[in-house]
CSV table of C-alpha atoms in Angstrom, one decimal:
chain,number,residue,atom,x,y,z
A,79,UNK,CA,4.7,-10.9,-4.5
A,80,UNK,CA,4.9,-14.6,-2.4
A,81,UNK,CA,8.7,-14.5,-2.3
A,82,UNK,CA,10.9,-13.0,-0.5
A,83,UNK,CA,12.9,-11.4,-1.8
A,84,UNK,CA,16.4,-9.3,-0.9
A,85,UNK,CA,15.7,-5.5,-3.0
A,86,UNK,CA,17.9,-2.6,-3.9
A,87,UNK,CA,19.0,-0.6,-1.2
A,88,UNK,CA,15.6,1.3,-1.0
A,89,UNK,CA,14.5,-0.6,1.9
A,90,UNK,CA,17.1,-1.1,4.7
A,91,UNK,CA,16.4,-0.7,8.6
A,92,UNK,CA,18.5,-2.2,10.4
A,93,UNK,CA,17.9,0.0,13.9
A,94,UNK,CA,15.5,2.5,15.4
A,95,UNK,CA,18.4,4.9,15.6
A,96,UNK,CA,20.4,4.9,12.1
A,97,UNK,CA,20.4,8.3,10.2
A,98,UNK,CA,17.0,8.1,8.6
A,99,UNK,CA,16.9,8.7,4.9
A,100,UNK,CA,13.3,7.6,3.9
A,101,UNK,CA,10.2,7.8,5.4
A,102,UNK,CA,6.7,7.2,4.6
A,103,UNK,CA,3.8,9.4,6.3
A,104,UNK,CA,0.3,10.2,6.1
A,105,UNK,CA,-1.7,13.8,6.3
A,106,UNK,CA,-4.9,13.0,9.3
A,107,UNK,CA,-7.5,14.6,7.0
A,108,UNK,CA,-10.1,11.9,7.9
A,109,UNK,CA,-8.8,11.4,11.6
A,110,UNK,CA,-11.5,10.7,13.7
A,111,UNK,CA,-12.2,9.0,17.4
A,112,UNK,CA,-14.9,6.6,16.0
A,113,UNK,CA,-14.5,2.9,17.3
A,114,UNK,CA,-12.5,4.1,20.7
A,115,UNK,CA,-10.0,1.4,19.9
A,116,UNK,CA,-7.3,1.9,22.5
A,117,UNK,CA,-7.3,3.7,26.1
A,118,UNK,CA,-5.8,7.1,25.0
A,119,UNK,CA,-8.9,7.8,22.7
A,120,UNK,CA,-11.8,6.5,24.9
A,121,UNK,CA,-10.3,9.7,27.7
A,122,UNK,CA,-10.7,11.8,24.1
A,123,UNK,CA,-13.9,10.7,23.0
A,124,UNK,CA,-16.2,13.8,24.0
A,125,UNK,CA,-13.6,16.5,22.6
A,126,UNK,CA,-12.9,14.3,19.2
A,127,UNK,CA,-10.2,15.8,16.7
A,128,UNK,CA,-9.8,19.2,15.4
A,129,UNK,CA,-8.8,18.0,11.9
A,130,UNK,CA,-7.6,21.7,11.1
A,131,UNK,CA,-4.9,21.7,13.9
A,132,UNK,CA,-3.9,18.0,13.6
A,133,UNK,CA,-3.1,18.8,9.9
A,134,UNK,CA,-1.4,22.1,11.0
A,135,UNK,CA,1.0,20.1,13.3
A,136,UNK,CA,1.6,17.3,11.0
A,137,UNK,CA,2.9,19.9,8.8
A,138,UNK,CA,5.6,21.1,11.1
A,139,UNK,CA,6.4,17.7,11.6
A,140,UNK,CA,7.0,16.8,8.2
A,141,UNK,CA,8.9,20.2,8.0
A,142,UNK,CA,11.2,19.6,10.3
A,143,UNK,CA,11.7,16.2,8.9
A,144,UNK,CA,12.6,17.7,5.5
A,145,UNK,CA,14.8,20.2,7.1
A,146,UNK,CA,17.0,17.5,8.6
A,147,UNK,CA,17.5,15.8,5.4
A,148,UNK,CA,14.9,13.0,5.5
A,149,UNK,CA,12.8,11.9,2.2
A,150,UNK,CA,9.2,12.0,3.2
A,151,UNK,CA,6.9,10.4,1.2
A,152,UNK,CA,3.5,10.8,1.7
A,153,UNK,CA,0.8,8.6,1.0
A,154,UNK,CA,-2.6,8.6,-0.5
A,155,UNK,CA,-5.5,9.9,1.9
A,156,UNK,CA,-8.5,8.0,2.3
A,157,UNK,CA,-11.7,8.9,3.6
A,158,UNK,CA,-12.5,5.0,4.7
A,159,UNK,CA,-9.4,5.1,7.2
A,160,UNK,CA,-9.3,7.7,10.0
A,161,UNK,CA,-6.5,5.8,11.5
A,162,UNK,CA,-4.2,6.2,8.5
A,163,UNK,CA,-1.6,8.6,10.0
A,164,UNK,CA,-0.3,6.0,11.7
A,165,UNK,CA,1.5,4.8,9.1
A,166,UNK,CA,4.4,2.7,11.1
A,167,UNK,CA,1.4,-0.1,11.7
A,168,UNK,CA,0.7,-1.4,8.3
A,169,UNK,CA,4.0,-2.0,7.4
A,170,UNK,CA,8.0,-2.1,8.5
A,171,UNK,CA,11.3,-2.6,7.3
A,172,UNK,CA,13.5,-5.3,8.7
A,173,UNK,CA,17.2,-5.2,7.4
A,174,UNK,CA,16.3,-5.1,3.6
A,175,UNK,CA,12.7,-6.8,3.2
A,176,UNK,CA,9.8,-4.4,3.9
A,177,UNK,CA,7.1,-6.4,5.3
A,178,UNK,CA,3.2,-5.4,4.9
A,179,UNK,CA,0.4,-6.9,7.1
A,180,UNK,CA,-3.1,-7.1,7.5
A,181,UNK,CA,-4.5,-5.0,9.8
A,182,UNK,CA,-5.9,-6.5,13.1
A,183,UNK,CA,-8.8,-4.3,13.9
A,184,UNK,CA,-11.7,-3.4,11.6
A,185,UNK,CA,-11.5,0.3,12.0
A,186,UNK,CA,-7.8,-0.2,9.9
A,187,UNK,CA,-8.7,-3.3,7.5
A,188,UNK,CA,-7.5,-2.0,4.1
A,189,UNK,CA,-5.3,0.7,4.9
A,190,UNK,CA,-2.2,-2.3,3.9
A,191,UNK,CA,-4.1,-2.1,0.2
A,192,UNK,CA,-3.1,1.6,-0.1
A,193,UNK,CA,0.7,0.8,1.1
A,194,UNK,CA,1.1,-1.9,-1.3
A,195,UNK,CA,0.0,-0.4,-4.4
A,196,UNK,CA,2.1,2.5,-3.6
A,197,UNK,CA,5.1,0.1,-3.1
A,198,UNK,CA,4.2,-1.3,-6.3
A,199,UNK,CA,4.3,1.9,-8.0
A,200,UNK,CA,7.3,2.9,-6.9
A,201,UNK,CA,9.0,-0.1,-7.9
A,202,UNK,CA,9.7,-0.9,-4.2
A,203,UNK,CA,9.5,-5.2,-3.4
A,204,UNK,CA,7.9,-6.1,-0.6
A,205,UNK,CA,6.4,-9.5,1.5
A,206,UNK,CA,3.2,-9.6,2.2
A,207,UNK,CA,2.1,-11.2,5.3
A,208,UNK,CA,-1.2,-12.5,4.4
A,209,UNK,CA,-3.3,-13.5,7.4
A,210,UNK,CA,-0.5,-12.8,9.6
A,211,UNK,CA,-1.8,-10.2,12.8
A,212,UNK,CA,1.4,-8.4,13.1
A,213,UNK,CA,1.5,-4.1,13.6
A,214,UNK,CA,4.7,-1.9,13.0
A,215,UNK,CA,4.0,-0.1,16.4
A,216,UNK,CA,5.0,-4.1,18.0
A,217,UNK,CA,8.5,-4.7,15.6
A,218,UNK,CA,11.8,-3.2,17.3
A,219,UNK,CA,14.5,-3.8,15.6
A,220,UNK,CA,18.3,-3.5,16.9
A,221,UNK,CA,21.3,-5.2,14.8
A,222,UNK,CA,20.6,-8.9,14.9
A,223,UNK,CA,17.7,-8.8,17.5
A,224,UNK,CA,14.1,-7.9,16.4
A,225,UNK,CA,12.1,-7.3,19.3
A,226,UNK,CA,8.3,-7.8,18.7
A,227,UNK,CA,4.9,-7.4,21.4
A,228,UNK,CA,2.5,-10.0,21.7
A,229,UNK,CA,-0.2,-7.4,21.9
A,230,UNK,CA,-4.1,-7.5,21.2
A,231,UNK,CA,-3.2,-6.6,17.2
A,232,UNK,CA,0.2,-9.3,17.2
A,233,UNK,CA,0.0,-12.9,18.0
A,234,UNK,CA,2.7,-15.6,18.1
A,235,UNK,CA,1.8,-17.0,14.9
A,236,UNK,CA,3.0,-14.2,13.2
A,237,UNK,CA,6.2,-13.9,15.0
A,238,UNK,CA,7.1,-17.3,14.5
A,239,UNK,CA,6.3,-16.5,11.1
A,240,UNK,CA,9.1,-14.0,11.1
A,241,UNK,CA,11.5,-15.8,13.2
A,242,UNK,CA,11.3,-18.2,9.7
A,243,UNK,CA,11.8,-15.6,7.1
A,244,UNK,CA,14.5,-14.4,9.0
A,245,UNK,CA,16.6,-17.0,10.6
A,246,UNK,CA,19.7,-14.7,10.4
A,247,UNK,CA,18.1,-12.8,13.4
A,248,UNK,CA,17.1,-13.3,17.1
A,249,UNK,CA,13.4,-13.0,17.4
A,250,UNK,CA,12.7,-12.4,20.9
A,251,UNK,CA,8.3,-12.1,21.9
A,252,UNK,CA,7.9,-9.4,24.6
A,253,UNK,CA,4.5,-10.1,25.9
A,254,UNK,CA,3.1,-7.0,28.1
A,255,UNK,CA,-0.1,-5.5,29.2
A,256,UNK,CA,-2.4,-5.1,26.3
A,257,UNK,CA,-4.0,-2.0,28.1
A,258,UNK,CA,-0.9,-0.2,26.2
A,259,UNK,CA,-1.6,-1.5,22.5
A,260,UNK,CA,1.8,-1.2,20.9
A,261,UNK,CA,5.7,-2.5,22.5
A,262,UNK,CA,6.4,1.0,21.2
A,263,UNK,CA,4.2,2.6,23.7
A,264,UNK,CA,6.2,1.5,26.6
A,265,UNK,CA,9.8,0.2,25.0
A,266,UNK,CA,11.7,1.9,22.2
A,267,UNK,CA,15.7,1.8,21.5
A,268,UNK,CA,17.3,5.3,20.9
A,269,UNK,CA,21.2,4.2,20.4
A,270,UNK,CA,23.4,1.1,21.0
A,271,UNK,CA,23.3,1.3,25.1
A,272,UNK,CA,20.2,3.3,25.7
A,273,UNK,CA,16.0,2.7,25.7
A,274,UNK,CA,13.4,4.3,26.8
A,275,UNK,CA,10.9,2.2,29.1
A,276,UNK,CA,7.8,2.2,31.0
A,277,UNK,CA,8.4,-0.2,33.6
A,278,UNK,CA,6.3,-3.0,35.1
A,279,UNK,CA,3.8,-3.6,32.3
A,280,UNK,CA,6.3,-6.3,30.3
A,281,UNK,CA,6.8,-9.7,31.4
A,282,UNK,CA,9.4,-9.9,34.2
A,283,UNK,CA,12.0,-12.3,31.9
A,284,UNK,CA,11.9,-10.0,29.2
A,285,UNK,CA,12.6,-7.1,30.9
A,286,UNK,CA,15.4,-8.5,32.7
A,287,UNK,CA,16.6,-9.4,29.3
A,288,UNK,CA,16.5,-6.0,28.0
A,289,UNK,CA,17.7,-4.2,31.5
A,290,UNK,CA,20.6,-6.2,30.9
A,291,UNK,CA,21.2,-4.5,27.4
A,292,UNK,CA,20.5,-0.9,27.6
A,293,UNK,CA,20.5,1.7,29.7
A,294,UNK,CA,17.0,2.2,30.6
A,295,UNK,CA,15.3,5.6,30.8
A,296,UNK,CA,12.4,5.1,32.7
A,297,UNK,CA,9.1,6.9,31.9
A,298,UNK,CA,6.4,8.2,34.6
A,299,UNK,CA,3.2,6.7,34.4
A,300,UNK,CA,2.1,10.8,33.4
A,301,UNK,CA,4.1,10.9,30.6
A,302,UNK,CA,3.7,7.3,29.1
A,303,UNK,CA,0.1,8.1,28.8
A,304,UNK,CA,1.4,11.4,26.6
A,305,UNK,CA,3.5,8.4,24.7
A,306,UNK,CA,6.9,9.3,26.0
A,307,UNK,CA,8.8,6.5,24.6
A,308,UNK,CA,7.2,6.9,21.2
A,309,UNK,CA,9.6,9.2,20.3
A,310,UNK,CA,11.5,9.1,16.8
A,311,UNK,CA,15.0,8.8,16.4
A,312,UNK,CA,16.4,10.3,13.1
A,313,UNK,CA,20.1,9.8,13.5
A,314,UNK,CA,23.3,11.1,15.3
A,315,UNK,CA,21.6,10.9,18.5
A,316,UNK,CA,18.9,13.7,17.1
A,317,UNK,CA,15.6,12.6,18.5
A,318,UNK,CA,11.8,13.9,18.2
A,319,UNK,CA,9.5,14.2,20.8
A,320,UNK,CA,6.6,16.0,22.4
A,321,UNK,CA,7.4,19.2,24.1
A,322,UNK,CA,5.4,18.3,26.5
A,323,UNK,CA,7.4,15.3,27.9
A,324,UNK,CA,9.7,17.4,30.1
A,325,UNK,CA,11.1,14.7,31.9
A,326,UNK,CA,12.1,12.0,29.1
A,327,UNK,CA,13.4,15.3,27.0
A,328,UNK,CA,15.1,16.1,30.2
A,329,UNK,CA,16.7,12.5,30.8
A,330,UNK,CA,17.8,12.1,27.1
A,331,UNK,CA,19.3,15.6,27.1
A,332,UNK,CA,21.5,14.8,29.9
A,333,UNK,CA,23.1,11.3,28.0
A,334,UNK,CA,24.1,13.6,25.2
A,335,UNK,CA,21.0,13.8,23.1
A,336,UNK,CA,19.9,16.7,20.9
A,337,UNK,CA,16.0,16.7,21.4
A,338,UNK,CA,14.1,18.2,18.5
A,339,UNK,CA,10.5,19.3,20.3
A,340,UNK,CA,7.1,19.1,18.1
A,341,UNK,CA,3.8,19.3,19.2
A,342,UNK,CA,1.5,16.8,17.9
A,343,UNK,CA,-1.0,16.8,21.1
A,344,UNK,CA,-4.0,16.8,18.9
A,345,UNK,CA,-2.6,13.6,16.5
A,346,UNK,CA,-2.0,11.8,19.7
A,347,UNK,CA,-5.6,11.9,21.0
A,348,UNK,CA,-5.6,9.1,19.2
A,349,UNK,CA,-3.2,7.4,20.6
A,350,UNK,CA,-0.1,7.0,19.1
A,351,UNK,CA,2.8,9.6,18.7
A,352,UNK,CA,6.4,10.1,16.4
A,353,UNK,CA,7.0,6.5,15.7
A,354,UNK,CA,3.6,5.9,15.1
A,355,UNK,CA,3.2,8.6,12.3
A,356,UNK,CA,6.2,7.4,10.3
A,357,UNK,CA,7.0,4.1,8.4
A,358,UNK,CA,11.1,4.1,7.7
A,359,UNK,CA,11.9,2.5,4.3
A,360,UNK,CA,15.8,3.6,4.9
A,361,UNK,CA,18.2,4.1,7.5
A,362,UNK,CA,22.2,4.5,7.0
A,363,UNK,CA,24.7,3.1,9.7
A,364,UNK,CA,25.2,6.0,12.2
A,365,UNK,CA,29.0,6.2,12.1
């Protein structure tokens, strides 16, 4: 898969808020807090993950997605990969191209091979970003613009590679405090005009640019910890969010969003929420 191909409409994502049609998820069957790779995990290191609860919550999340017309594709689980539930990081679709990159952290290396095997089995073309450190939690697309966080998991060389591969897009590197793992832990676009943000952790220049483009819904420190920005938009201003993030949910509802509350608090102990748990393959324009 060495050449950048323009595949069929099996894959297409132009925004984070278009109507979600196809998404890849993976059950948290072997989820555990093994290496403490983020701040959230450190807080829950003495509790670990209750697998039965995590599985029940994930099944409910999948049920809700299917209820709203989303085709849900399950990746095979592998006991070697305790973070496999977070499918967003191992691949991402920009325009009509699906990318797969090498995972940056040792505990996650190898997850990308499961995704590549599944894509090949389904006949879905992808571009393999060999040796590029970039994870999908840092990649946010909105029409002609792609915002990519510079983090401990995504470096500038990978961002420059994406820009060369997709010259028709405006690729915007977004430096932010490494404590917050991925860009989608502090920023997420939910409509053409609105975005969620945890302010004060990006470089001032990029935060000012974002503020000039979107009506920003600010997330509190408390709700950032419970991943208030990490909602999943499924189209037509419908957003899946945690019940515990009451302020975020209220602010979204005031702006006309249909907030669908689903509890995956056992899964977020590992540092990821709804956006992290989903790798969209296809979205349709929200008209």
